[in-house]
Short mmCIF file of C-alpha atoms in Angstrom, two decimals:
data_model
loop_
_atom_site.label_atom_id
_atom_site.label_comp_id
_atom_site.label_asym_id
_atom_site.label_seq_id
_atom_site.Cartn_x
_atom_site.Cartn_y
_atom_site.Cartn_z
CA MET A 1 -35.68 -27.57 -11.93
CA GLN A 2 -34.51 -26.32 -8.47
CA ARG A 3 -30.79 -26.71 -9.14
CA LYS A 4 -31.11 -24.83 -12.21
CA GLN A 5 -33.07 -22.03 -10.19
CA ARG A 6 -30.22 -22.45 -7.55
CA LEU A 7 -27.75 -21.52 -10.36
CA SER A 8 -29.41 -18.47 -11.78
CA ARG A 9 -29.71 -16.94 -8.50
CA GLN A 10 -25.60 -17.46 -7.94
CA ILE A 11 -25.35 -15.79 -11.34
CA ALA A 12 -27.13 -12.84 -10.05
CA TYR A 13 -25.03 -12.58 -7.15
CA PHE A 14 -21.98 -12.58 -9.36
CA ILE A 15 -23.33 -9.82 -11.62
CA PRO A 16 -21.65 -6.82 -9.39
CA TYR A 17 -18.44 -8.18 -9.33
CA ILE A 18 -18.35 -9.06 -13.32
CA LEU A 19 -19.63 -5.51 -13.73
CA TRP A 20 -16.76 -4.49 -12.05
CA ILE A 21 -14.18 -6.45 -13.70
CA GLY A 22 -15.64 -5.14 -16.83
CA LEU A 23 -15.82 -1.27 -16.06
CA PHE A 24 -13.09 -0.53 -13.52
CA VAL A 25 -10.31 -3.21 -14.23
CA ILE A 26 -10.62 -3.96 -18.29
CA ALA A 27 -12.13 -0.67 -19.45
CA PRO A 28 -9.73 1.72 -17.96
CA VAL A 29 -6.91 0.12 -19.03
CA VAL A 30 -8.26 -0.35 -22.81
CA LEU A 31 -9.10 3.39 -22.59
CA LEU A 32 -5.49 4.30 -21.38
CA VAL A 33 -4.04 2.52 -24.33
CA TYR A 34 -6.40 3.46 -26.73
CA GLN A 35 -5.82 7.33 -25.75
CA SER A 36 -2.25 6.93 -26.40
CA PHE A 37 -3.06 6.73 -29.89
CA PHE A 38 -4.37 10.33 -29.65
CA ASP A 39 -2.57 13.46 -30.10
CA ILE A 40 -3.37 16.60 -27.99
CA ASN A 41 -5.85 17.68 -30.90
CA GLY A 42 -7.77 14.29 -30.56
CA HIS A 43 -6.17 13.26 -33.78
CA PHE A 44 -5.54 9.50 -34.22
CA THR A 45 -1.81 8.96 -34.48
CA LEU A 46 1.37 7.03 -33.59
CA SER A 47 3.24 10.26 -32.92
CA ASN A 48 2.81 9.90 -29.07
CA TYR A 49 5.21 6.88 -29.48
CA GLN A 50 7.42 8.24 -32.24
CA THR A 51 8.12 11.31 -29.98
CA TYR A 52 8.84 9.13 -27.11
CA PHE A 53 11.23 6.80 -28.87
CA SER A 54 13.00 9.37 -30.93
CA SER A 55 13.36 12.19 -27.62
CA ASN A 56 16.52 11.95 -25.54
CA THR A 57 14.59 13.67 -23.08
CA TYR A 58 11.86 10.91 -22.70
CA LEU A 59 14.37 8.14 -22.84
CA THR A 60 16.79 9.44 -20.56
CA MET A 61 13.84 9.94 -18.06
CA THR A 62 12.74 6.61 -18.38
CA LEU A 63 16.48 5.50 -17.54
CA ASN A 64 16.95 7.79 -14.69
CA SER A 65 13.41 6.81 -13.44
CA VAL A 66 14.46 2.88 -13.81
CA TRP A 67 17.92 3.35 -12.04
CA TYR A 68 16.41 5.51 -8.88
CA ALA A 69 13.96 2.64 -8.41
CA PHE A 70 16.86 0.06 -8.35
CA LEU A 71 18.75 2.45 -6.07
CA ILE A 72 15.70 2.83 -3.92
CA THR A 73 15.10 -0.94 -3.81
CA PHE A 74 18.66 -1.89 -3.47
CA ALA A 75 18.84 0.52 -0.19
CA THR A 76 15.56 -0.95 0.95
CA LEU A 77 16.75 -4.52 0.48
CA VAL A 78 20.17 -3.91 2.23
CA ILE A 79 18.47 -2.56 5.53
CA SER A 80 15.54 -5.23 5.45
CA TYR A 81 16.99 -8.43 5.02
CA PRO A 82 19.11 -8.03 8.18
CA THR A 83 16.21 -6.44 9.88
CA ALA A 84 14.08 -9.59 8.84
CA TYR A 85 16.73 -11.79 9.69
CA VAL A 86 17.31 -10.51 13.19
CA LEU A 87 13.72 -9.97 13.75
CA ASN A 88 13.33 -13.95 13.38
CA ALA A 89 15.43 -14.70 16.21
CA THR A 90 13.99 -12.06 18.76
CA LYS A 91 11.70 -13.95 21.22
CA HIS A 92 8.28 -12.13 20.34
CA PRO A 93 8.97 -11.80 16.65
CA GLN A 94 5.24 -11.38 15.70
CA LEU A 95 5.24 -8.32 18.02
CA TRP A 96 8.33 -6.84 16.44
CA LEU A 97 6.70 -7.22 12.96
CA LEU A 98 3.76 -5.52 13.96
CA LEU A 99 5.95 -2.51 15.49
CA ILE A 100 8.09 -2.57 12.21
CA ILE A 101 4.92 -2.72 9.98
CA MET A 102 2.89 -0.01 11.76
CA PRO A 103 4.32 3.00 10.51
CA THR A 104 2.51 1.93 7.05
CA TRP A 105 -0.79 2.87 9.03
CA ILE A 106 0.43 6.61 8.75
CA ASN A 107 -0.49 8.60 6.10
CA LEU A 108 2.24 8.69 3.65
CA LEU A 109 1.99 12.03 3.22
CA LEU A 110 2.63 12.74 6.52
CA LYS A 111 5.63 11.01 6.50
CA ALA A 112 7.11 12.86 3.48
CA TYR A 113 5.93 16.25 5.06
CA ALA A 114 8.00 15.08 8.35
CA PHE A 115 11.10 14.91 6.40
CA ILE A 116 10.48 18.38 4.48
CA GLY A 117 10.94 19.48 8.59
CA ILE A 118 13.87 17.11 9.45
CA PHE A 119 15.77 18.05 6.08
CA SER A 120 15.37 21.74 5.91
CA GLN A 121 18.20 24.51 6.17
CA ALA A 122 17.97 24.65 9.71
CA GLY A 123 16.06 21.73 10.61
CA ILE A 124 17.02 18.45 12.73
CA ALA A 125 19.11 16.65 10.16
CA ASN A 126 21.52 19.83 9.76
CA GLN A 127 21.79 20.78 13.45
CA PHE A 128 23.17 17.07 14.07
CA LEU A 129 25.38 17.62 10.97
CA HIS A 130 26.76 20.82 12.77
CA PHE A 131 26.87 18.90 15.86
CA ILE A 132 29.64 16.68 14.77
CA GLY A 133 31.41 19.40 12.79
CA ILE A 134 30.21 19.39 9.25
CA ALA A 135 28.94 22.73 7.65
CA PRO A 136 25.17 22.65 7.16
CA GLN A 137 24.25 21.03 3.44
CA GLN A 138 21.38 21.33 1.27
CA ILE A 139 19.55 18.14 1.95
CA LEU A 140 15.93 18.57 1.24
CA PHE A 141 15.20 18.62 -2.67
CA THR A 142 18.58 16.49 -3.79
CA LYS A 143 18.49 13.30 -5.14
CA PHE A 144 19.75 11.86 -1.90
CA SER A 145 16.71 12.85 -0.04
CA PHE A 146 14.30 11.45 -2.34
CA ILE A 147 16.04 8.32 -2.43
CA PHE A 148 16.27 8.08 1.44
CA VAL A 149 12.65 8.88 2.18
CA ALA A 150 11.37 6.66 -0.23
CA ALA A 151 13.53 3.71 0.96
CA TYR A 152 12.14 5.04 4.35
CA ILE A 153 8.63 4.54 3.59
CA GLN A 154 9.38 1.30 1.41
CA ILE A 155 11.14 -0.56 4.35
CA PRO A 156 8.08 -2.24 5.68
CA PHE A 157 6.96 -3.73 2.60
CA MET A 158 10.49 -5.20 1.96
CA VAL A 159 10.61 -6.73 5.64
CA LEU A 160 7.63 -8.39 5.50
CA PRO A 161 8.10 -10.89 2.51
CA ILE A 162 11.28 -11.82 3.63
CA TYR A 163 10.60 -12.11 7.12
CA ASN A 164 7.98 -14.91 5.99
CA SER A 165 10.43 -16.47 3.72
CA ILE A 166 12.83 -16.78 6.84
CA ASN A 167 10.17 -18.03 8.97
CA GLU A 168 9.14 -20.50 6.59
CA LEU A 169 12.92 -21.78 6.36
CA ASN A 170 13.46 -25.31 8.06
CA PRO A 171 16.14 -24.69 10.90
CA SER A 172 17.47 -28.63 10.21
CA TYR A 173 19.01 -27.26 6.74
CA VAL A 174 21.02 -24.97 8.70
CA ASN A 175 22.04 -27.25 11.23
CA ALA A 176 22.81 -29.73 8.91
CA SER A 177 25.01 -27.23 6.74
CA LYS A 178 26.78 -26.09 9.77
CA ASP A 179 27.60 -30.03 10.84
CA LEU A 180 29.01 -30.91 7.70
CA GLY A 181 31.49 -27.84 8.63
CA ALA A 182 30.45 -24.61 6.61
CA THR A 183 31.35 -21.38 8.03
CA SER A 184 28.53 -19.10 8.89
CA TRP A 185 29.24 -17.28 5.61
CA GLN A 186 28.88 -20.22 3.72
CA THR A 187 25.75 -21.34 5.39
CA PHE A 188 24.31 -17.78 4.87
CA SER A 189 25.24 -17.53 1.31
CA LYS A 190 24.87 -21.43 -0.10
CA VAL A 191 21.78 -22.17 2.10
CA ILE A 192 19.99 -19.84 3.59
CA PHE A 193 20.01 -16.87 1.13
CA PRO A 194 19.21 -19.26 -1.64
CA LEU A 195 16.19 -20.51 0.24
CA THR A 196 14.85 -17.10 1.06
CA LEU A 197 15.09 -15.89 -2.57
CA PRO A 198 11.39 -16.17 -3.03
CA GLY A 199 10.73 -13.56 -0.23
CA VAL A 200 13.47 -11.44 -1.44
CA LYS A 201 11.86 -11.49 -4.72
CA ALA A 202 8.41 -10.66 -3.61
CA GLY A 203 10.02 -7.58 -1.43
CA VAL A 204 11.68 -6.31 -4.71
CA GLN A 205 8.48 -6.54 -6.82
CA ALA A 206 6.47 -4.74 -4.31
CA VAL A 207 9.22 -1.90 -3.53
CA PHE A 208 10.52 -1.59 -7.19
CA ILE A 209 7.18 -1.13 -8.79
CA PRO A 210 5.53 1.62 -6.64
CA SER A 211 9.24 3.45 -6.60
CA LEU A 212 8.69 3.94 -10.62
CA SER A 213 5.56 5.93 -9.99
CA LEU A 214 6.05 8.08 -6.57
CA PHE A 215 5.25 11.41 -7.82
CA MET A 216 4.39 13.08 -5.06
CA LEU A 217 7.67 12.47 -3.25
CA THR A 218 9.77 13.61 -6.51
CA ARG A 219 7.52 16.70 -6.23
CA LEU A 220 7.66 17.44 -2.25
CA ILE A 221 11.01 16.10 -1.28
CA GLY A 222 13.08 15.85 -4.60
CA GLY A 223 12.28 19.22 -5.56
CA ASN A 224 11.43 18.20 -9.38
CA LYS A 225 15.31 17.39 -9.36
CA VAL A 226 14.04 13.72 -9.94
CA ILE A 227 11.42 13.04 -12.50
CA THR A 228 10.07 9.56 -12.52
CA LEU A 229 7.58 7.91 -14.97
CA GLY A 230 5.29 8.73 -12.44
CA THR A 231 5.89 12.29 -12.08
CA ALA A 232 6.06 12.47 -16.07
CA ILE A 233 2.47 10.85 -16.31
CA GLU A 234 0.84 13.02 -13.52
CA GLU A 235 2.65 16.07 -15.51
CA HIS A 236 0.81 15.39 -18.70
CA PHE A 237 -2.53 14.51 -17.24
CA LEU A 238 -2.86 17.24 -14.75
CA THR A 239 -0.62 20.32 -15.83
CA THR A 240 0.02 20.20 -19.57
CA MET A 241 -3.37 18.26 -20.39
CA ASN A 242 -1.61 16.41 -22.89
CA TRP A 243 -3.40 13.15 -22.28
CA GLY A 244 -2.20 11.19 -25.02
CA MET A 245 1.33 11.55 -24.35
CA GLY A 246 0.75 10.87 -20.44
CA SER A 247 -1.25 7.65 -21.72
CA THR A 248 1.89 6.87 -23.73
CA ILE A 249 4.17 7.05 -20.69
CA GLY A 250 1.47 5.13 -18.93
CA VAL A 251 1.80 1.91 -21.36
CA ILE A 252 5.80 2.10 -21.07
CA LEU A 253 5.07 1.80 -17.36
CA ILE A 254 2.65 -0.88 -17.52
CA ILE A 255 5.47 -2.75 -19.94
CA ALA A 256 7.67 -2.14 -17.22
CA MET A 257 5.68 -3.41 -14.53
CA VAL A 258 5.33 -6.66 -16.51
CA ILE A 259 8.71 -7.06 -17.01
CA ILE A 260 9.79 -6.65 -13.64
CA MET A 261 6.79 -9.39 -12.23
CA SER A 262 8.03 -11.60 -15.12
CA LEU A 263 11.41 -11.55 -13.49
CA THR A 264 10.75 -11.63 -10.20
CA GLY A 265 7.88 -14.22 -10.52
CA GLY A 266 4.55 -14.73 -9.00
CA SER A 267 1.91 -12.23 -9.06
CA LYS A 268 1.02 -11.18 -5.87
CA ARG A 269 2.50 -7.94 -4.88
CA ARG A 270 1.91 -5.74 -1.72
CA ALA A 271 0.16 -8.41 0.74
CA LYS A 272 -0.09 -4.75 2.18
CA ARG A 273 0.63 -4.08 5.93
CA GLY A 274 -1.03 -6.01 8.90
CA MET A 275 -0.30 -9.52 9.34
CA THR A 276 -1.76 -10.85 6.19
CA LYS A 277 -2.05 -7.43 4.51
CA MET B 1 30.22 -14.83 22.36
CA LYS B 2 26.45 -15.94 21.78
CA ILE B 3 25.57 -12.88 24.18
CA HIS B 4 27.59 -11.01 22.49
CA ASN B 5 26.19 -11.61 19.23
CA PHE B 6 22.66 -11.40 20.64
CA LYS B 7 23.43 -7.83 21.74
CA TRP B 8 24.37 -6.87 18.18
CA ARG B 9 21.48 -7.85 16.80
CA ASN B 10 19.29 -6.48 19.01
CA LEU B 11 20.97 -3.03 18.57
CA TYR B 12 20.29 -3.45 14.81
CA LEU B 13 16.70 -3.97 15.49
CA TRP B 14 16.26 -1.15 17.92
CA PHE B 15 18.06 1.11 15.27
CA VAL B 16 15.93 0.37 12.61
CA PHE B 17 12.80 0.73 14.74
CA ILE B 18 13.85 4.25 15.68
CA VAL B 19 14.65 5.13 12.25
CA LEU B 20 10.97 4.24 11.31
CA TYR B 21 9.24 5.90 14.28
CA ALA B 22 11.66 9.03 14.64
CA PRO B 23 9.98 10.96 11.75
CA ILE B 24 6.36 10.33 13.26
CA ILE B 25 7.40 11.07 16.78
CA PHE B 26 9.31 14.02 15.49
CA LEU B 27 6.01 15.41 13.82
CA ILE B 28 3.80 15.01 16.91
CA VAL B 29 6.09 16.27 19.18
CA TYR B 30 6.61 19.75 17.12
CA SER B 31 2.54 19.95 16.96
CA PHE B 32 2.95 20.99 20.40
CA SER B 33 5.72 23.55 20.12
CA LYS B 34 4.79 27.46 20.11
CA GLY B 35 6.63 29.13 17.04
CA ASP B 36 5.88 28.10 13.42
CA THR B 37 8.65 26.11 12.46
CA MET B 38 9.73 22.60 13.09
CA ASN B 39 13.50 23.81 14.05
CA ASN B 40 13.49 24.40 17.63
CA PHE B 41 10.95 23.32 20.45
CA HIS B 42 10.06 26.61 22.00
CA GLY B 43 7.81 25.21 24.68
CA PHE B 44 4.29 23.57 25.09
CA THR B 45 1.15 24.76 23.38
CA TRP B 46 -2.25 23.60 22.55
CA ALA B 47 -2.56 26.43 19.94
CA HIS B 48 -2.09 24.41 16.69
CA TYR B 49 -4.63 22.00 18.05
CA GLN B 50 -7.18 24.79 18.38
CA ASP B 51 -6.21 26.19 15.08
CA LEU B 52 -6.94 22.50 13.56
CA PHE B 53 -10.42 22.48 15.15
CA ALA B 54 -11.36 26.09 14.22
CA ASP B 55 -10.38 25.37 10.76
CA SER B 56 -13.79 24.33 9.31
CA ARG B 57 -12.55 23.98 5.94
CA LEU B 58 -10.27 21.25 7.39
CA ILE B 59 -12.98 19.59 9.09
CA ALA B 60 -15.38 19.41 6.14
CA ILE B 61 -12.64 17.54 4.63
CA PHE B 62 -12.06 15.34 7.30
CA LEU B 63 -15.64 14.23 7.39
CA ASP B 64 -15.81 13.90 3.68
CA THR B 65 -12.98 11.77 3.71
CA LEU B 66 -14.40 9.45 6.62
CA LEU B 67 -17.84 9.39 4.70
CA ILE B 68 -15.84 8.03 1.42
CA ALA B 69 -13.87 5.83 3.41
CA LEU B 70 -16.96 4.15 5.04
CA LEU B 71 -19.23 4.12 2.23
CA SER B 72 -16.48 2.64 0.02
CA SER B 73 -15.32 0.27 2.06
CA ILE B 74 -19.02 -0.94 3.27
CA LEU B 75 -19.92 -1.01 -0.76
CA ALA B 76 -16.72 -3.02 -1.56
CA THR B 77 -17.08 -5.39 0.98
CA ILE B 78 -20.54 -6.33 -0.39
CA VAL B 79 -19.30 -6.43 -3.97
CA GLY B 80 -16.49 -8.25 -3.27
CA THR B 81 -17.93 -10.76 -0.98
CA LEU B 82 -20.39 -11.88 -3.84
CA GLY B 83 -17.32 -12.05 -6.02
CA ALA B 84 -15.44 -14.10 -3.61
CA LEU B 85 -18.75 -16.52 -3.44
CA GLY B 86 -18.80 -16.60 -7.23
CA ILE B 87 -15.41 -17.36 -7.61
CA SER B 88 -15.19 -20.27 -5.39
CA GLN B 89 -18.09 -21.89 -7.37
CA THR B 90 -16.61 -21.92 -10.68
CA THR B 91 -15.99 -25.46 -11.70
CA ARG B 92 -13.44 -24.77 -14.67
CA ALA B 93 -9.86 -24.15 -13.33
CA ILE B 94 -9.45 -21.75 -16.31
CA THR B 95 -12.09 -19.53 -15.31
CA LYS B 96 -11.33 -19.30 -11.70
CA ASN B 97 -7.64 -18.36 -12.65
CA THR B 98 -8.56 -15.86 -15.15
CA LEU B 99 -11.19 -14.43 -12.57
CA LEU B 100 -8.07 -14.35 -10.13
CA SER B 101 -5.51 -12.64 -12.32
CA LEU B 102 -8.13 -9.91 -13.14
CA ASN B 103 -8.75 -9.34 -9.59
CA ASN B 104 -5.20 -8.98 -9.05
CA ILE B 105 -4.53 -6.36 -11.85
CA LEU B 106 -5.50 -3.18 -9.57
CA MET B 107 -3.61 -4.58 -6.76
CA VAL B 108 -0.63 -4.57 -8.97
CA SER B 109 -0.94 -1.61 -10.96
CA PRO B 110 0.93 1.51 -9.63
CA ASP B 111 -1.36 4.12 -8.54
CA VAL B 112 -0.55 6.59 -10.92
CA ILE B 113 -1.79 4.08 -13.69
CA ILE B 114 -5.01 3.40 -11.84
CA GLY B 115 -5.72 7.16 -11.39
CA ALA B 116 -4.77 8.10 -15.12
CA SER B 117 -6.78 5.53 -16.39
CA PHE B 118 -9.85 6.16 -14.23
CA LEU B 119 -9.63 9.88 -14.99
CA ILE B 120 -10.15 8.73 -18.67
CA PHE B 121 -12.80 6.41 -18.07
CA PHE B 122 -14.74 9.09 -15.81
CA THR B 123 -14.25 11.53 -18.56
CA ALA B 124 -15.18 9.24 -21.15
CA LEU B 125 -18.43 8.13 -19.68
CA LYS B 126 -19.04 11.99 -18.64
CA ILE B 127 -19.02 11.34 -14.86
CA PRO B 128 -18.31 14.78 -13.27
CA LEU B 129 -15.28 14.70 -11.31
CA GLY B 130 -15.87 14.96 -7.27
CA PHE B 131 -17.20 13.40 -4.70
CA GLY B 132 -18.82 10.43 -6.71
CA SER B 133 -15.82 9.78 -9.23
CA VAL B 134 -13.59 9.61 -5.86
CA LEU B 135 -16.38 7.28 -4.22
CA LEU B 136 -16.55 4.88 -7.28
CA SER B 137 -12.74 4.94 -7.38
CA HIS B 138 -12.14 4.17 -4.07
CA ILE B 139 -14.70 1.28 -4.12
CA ALA B 140 -12.90 0.01 -7.54
CA PHE B 141 -9.56 -0.28 -5.93
CA SER B 142 -10.96 -1.83 -2.64
CA ILE B 143 -12.87 -4.66 -4.21
CA PRO B 144 -9.96 -7.01 -5.08
CA ILE B 145 -8.41 -6.90 -1.30
CA VAL B 146 -11.80 -7.97 0.13
CA VAL B 147 -11.90 -11.00 -2.64
CA LEU B 148 -8.62 -11.73 -1.27
CA MET B 149 -9.60 -11.76 2.03
CA VAL B 150 -12.83 -13.54 2.17
CA LEU B 151 -12.09 -16.23 -0.57
CA PRO B 152 -9.96 -18.41 1.73
CA LYS B 153 -12.54 -18.79 4.17
CA VAL B 154 -15.02 -19.59 1.56
CA GLN B 155 -12.78 -22.20 0.06
CA GLU B 156 -12.16 -23.47 3.65
CA MET B 157 -15.87 -23.86 4.60
CA SER B 158 -16.85 -27.65 3.99
CA ARG B 159 -19.25 -28.45 1.40
CA SER B 160 -21.00 -30.78 3.79
CA LEU B 161 -22.02 -27.77 5.98
CA LEU B 162 -23.99 -26.61 3.26
CA ASP B 163 -25.74 -29.83 1.84
CA ALA B 164 -26.40 -30.59 5.45
CA ALA B 165 -28.34 -27.18 5.50
CA ALA B 166 -30.08 -28.06 2.41
CA ASP B 167 -31.03 -31.37 3.35
CA LEU B 168 -32.81 -29.86 6.49
CA GLY B 169 -34.94 -27.57 4.10
CA ALA B 170 -33.06 -24.48 3.85
CA ASN B 171 -33.92 -22.54 0.70
CA SER B 172 -30.72 -20.56 -0.88
CA TRP B 173 -31.55 -17.57 1.02
CA GLN B 174 -31.40 -19.11 4.03
CA LEU B 175 -28.32 -21.31 3.04
CA LEU B 176 -26.24 -17.70 2.25
CA SER B 177 -27.69 -15.73 5.23
CA GLN B 178 -27.71 -18.42 8.04
CA VAL B 179 -24.72 -20.69 7.03
CA THR B 180 -22.44 -19.00 4.70
CA ILE B 181 -22.18 -15.64 5.63
CA PRO B 182 -21.74 -16.57 9.35
CA TYR B 183 -19.04 -18.71 8.87
CA ILE B 184 -16.87 -16.29 6.49
CA MET B 185 -17.45 -13.32 8.46
CA PRO B 186 -14.32 -13.34 9.79
CA GLY B 187 -12.73 -13.01 6.36
CA ILE B 188 -15.80 -10.40 5.57
CA LEU B 189 -14.51 -8.24 8.47
CA SER B 190 -10.85 -8.15 7.57
CA GLY B 191 -11.86 -7.31 4.19
CA PHE B 192 -14.03 -4.17 5.39
CA PHE B 193 -11.20 -3.13 7.55
CA MET B 194 -8.27 -3.63 4.69
CA ALA B 195 -10.69 -1.42 2.37
CA LEU B 196 -11.22 1.12 5.01
CA THR B 197 -7.42 1.75 5.36
CA TYR B 198 -6.87 1.58 1.43
CA SER B 199 -9.54 4.29 1.41
CA LEU B 200 -7.93 6.47 3.95
CA ASP B 201 -4.33 5.82 2.90
CA ASP B 202 -5.05 6.57 -0.78
CA PHE B 203 -3.28 9.75 -2.45
CA ALA B 204 -2.62 9.47 -5.90
CA VAL B 205 -5.50 8.19 -7.16
CA THR B 206 -7.64 10.34 -5.76
CA PHE B 207 -5.44 13.02 -6.83
CA PHE B 208 -6.28 11.95 -10.23
CA VAL B 209 -10.21 12.05 -10.14
CA THR B 210 -10.66 14.40 -7.64
CA GLY B 211 -11.35 17.76 -9.79
CA ASN B 212 -11.42 20.99 -8.30
CA GLY B 213 -14.12 21.07 -5.88
CA PHE B 214 -13.80 18.14 -3.91
CA SER B 215 -10.68 17.28 -1.59
CA THR B 216 -9.58 14.15 0.61
CA LEU B 217 -7.68 14.85 3.73
CA SER B 218 -4.31 13.28 1.68
CA VAL B 219 -5.14 15.56 -1.36
CA GLU B 220 -5.39 18.57 1.43
CA ILE B 221 -2.11 17.71 3.25
CA TYR B 222 -0.24 17.35 -0.08
CA SER B 223 -1.20 20.72 -1.41
CA ARG B 224 -0.62 22.54 1.92
CA ALA B 225 2.79 20.57 2.36
CA ARG B 226 3.72 22.25 -0.91
CA GLN B 227 3.46 25.68 0.61
CA GLY B 228 5.66 24.44 3.40
CA ILE B 229 6.00 24.17 6.90
CA ASN B 230 2.56 24.78 8.90
CA LEU B 231 2.46 23.34 12.20
CA GLU B 232 -1.24 23.06 11.84
CA ILE B 233 -0.42 19.63 9.81
CA ASN B 234 1.78 18.43 13.06
CA ALA B 235 -1.34 18.55 15.14
CA LEU B 236 -3.61 16.69 12.14
CA SER B 237 -1.04 14.14 12.36
CA GLY B 238 -1.07 13.90 15.64
CA LEU B 239 -4.78 13.37 15.33
CA MET B 240 -4.19 10.85 12.21
CA PHE B 241 -1.50 8.79 14.44
CA LEU B 242 -4.45 8.56 17.34
CA MET B 243 -6.64 7.16 14.69
CA ALA B 244 -4.20 4.95 12.90
CA LEU B 245 -3.70 3.36 16.64
CA ILE B 246 -7.18 2.61 16.77
CA LEU B 247 -7.27 1.16 13.34
CA VAL B 248 -4.45 -1.03 14.55
CA ILE B 249 -6.12 -2.16 17.68
CA GLY B 250 -9.05 -2.67 15.78
CA TYR B 251 -7.87 -4.89 13.37
CA TYR B 252 -5.65 -6.80 16.15
CA PHE B 253 -9.28 -7.69 17.76
CA ILE B 254 -10.88 -9.10 14.37
CA ASN B 255 -7.93 -11.05 14.15
CA GLN B 256 -8.09 -12.45 17.75
CA TYR B 257 -11.76 -12.95 17.26
CA SER B 258 -11.21 -14.80 13.87
CA SER B 259 -8.50 -17.06 15.54
CA ARG B 260 -10.81 -17.67 18.46
CA HIS B 261 -13.38 -18.71 15.98
CA ARG B 262 -11.29 -20.87 14.29
CA HIS B 263 -10.54 -22.54 17.45
CA ALA B 264 -14.26 -22.75 18.47
CA ASN B 265 -14.58 -24.54 15.18
CA THR B 266 -11.97 -27.03 15.22
CA ARG B 267 -12.86 -27.95 18.61
CA GLY B 268 -16.61 -28.62 17.34
CA HIS B 269 -15.20 -30.95 14.90
CA ARG B 270 -13.24 -33.03 17.09
CA LYS B 271 -16.22 -33.54 19.46
#
């Protein structure tokens, strides 16, 4: 009797959370998929998908978006892996890690805004180019600036998981490999890198998926030269008000996300910031 | 040879470190510059900070942002903690895994998807866009991180602690308020903290569900940045940097507190 009472009270505690799952996790996704079957006049139709798959513009945009996300992820990885590796060997790795992660606490829009100043015509980047004898370039509103700023923003999210996996690596494997006569490069490519691959995968997941949807950067930094899936969704929802088409692209983005997650395995992305965050 | 190697490593680390901080410092330095571009430093002034404090629209937006952050993180912490308690009590593995996967959906989804789908959701329910819709969205996307922060603490708690309290005559409310909640407090605090930073940081979701009348700092910075350089934003970034610093220090102390707490606990066990 008492047990039953306790059980029902436990269910009562659980109600708000279950409501949240129903209303804010399941319902919105279902509505997004549902919306993708309506055209701009509110008629039920498959035409959004038809348009998407028969239009060169949409398909190239998707490929471009994936390509840029790949470039951003690659650049981030190339910078972050050595960082995480070196970080692990310092005397105070926790302190360094905190310092590397701290910039993520600064609002993303402010960081993007900083680059508007840095990359502008007469900005400090061009002043530096002038100083080393190169004529000023158009840096802002180029594809390069978009990739640069996106990589800049995502570096900490890549460093963190890689650092964790290097930290977990048992040093006796490395010693064994060296004792058995492997060169540093062999030790790295045959022992260290394969063993830290889970961290790399987690990092790739944490960077690749947001890179498909960074619409504020394409607007502020890319000057609309780069159009990602996120930009297209934002455009359809808030500018042209064609929610059906926007939802269709949203469904494509969700599919892309699922593919990436199954390729990189695991499900926890972006243990954002902080020590565990 | 080894020393040589070591130096190169540190140099690289310093390089990354400088690259990460340079833009932020650059912003703050120019918040003190006379003139109105970020190209040449024209001498020291507080003028942009004065402009900032005289800008009543911006101050109102700042207060709204704080209000949303506090309200949403408190509510998300309550719902998330109850959720974590619920999840830990599920007996079948499949139920638990399903709940956890559902919990993680909002963590994994790109912001644009969350924003767009919430916009459809609010429109379908005829909830007007503005303060309410932004608050609901912030609560919604903060709940999963609270659950992830609280759940390990709940699972770490030993069953016998509850049994002992029940044997001593505690009713279920006392069990919750006197035993469980104090034990999982460090998890609740870090969850609250994460929710707070999620809310303060969010741009994309808010941008979708904010409608016309209501704005948060991120959305305001976005619309001002689209119009070009305005050193008032630099002054704002100076203030927000300070705020982030306070948050980081706060988070650090919460972590310290929870590790001390854990120490005290294990010491107790040994006795």
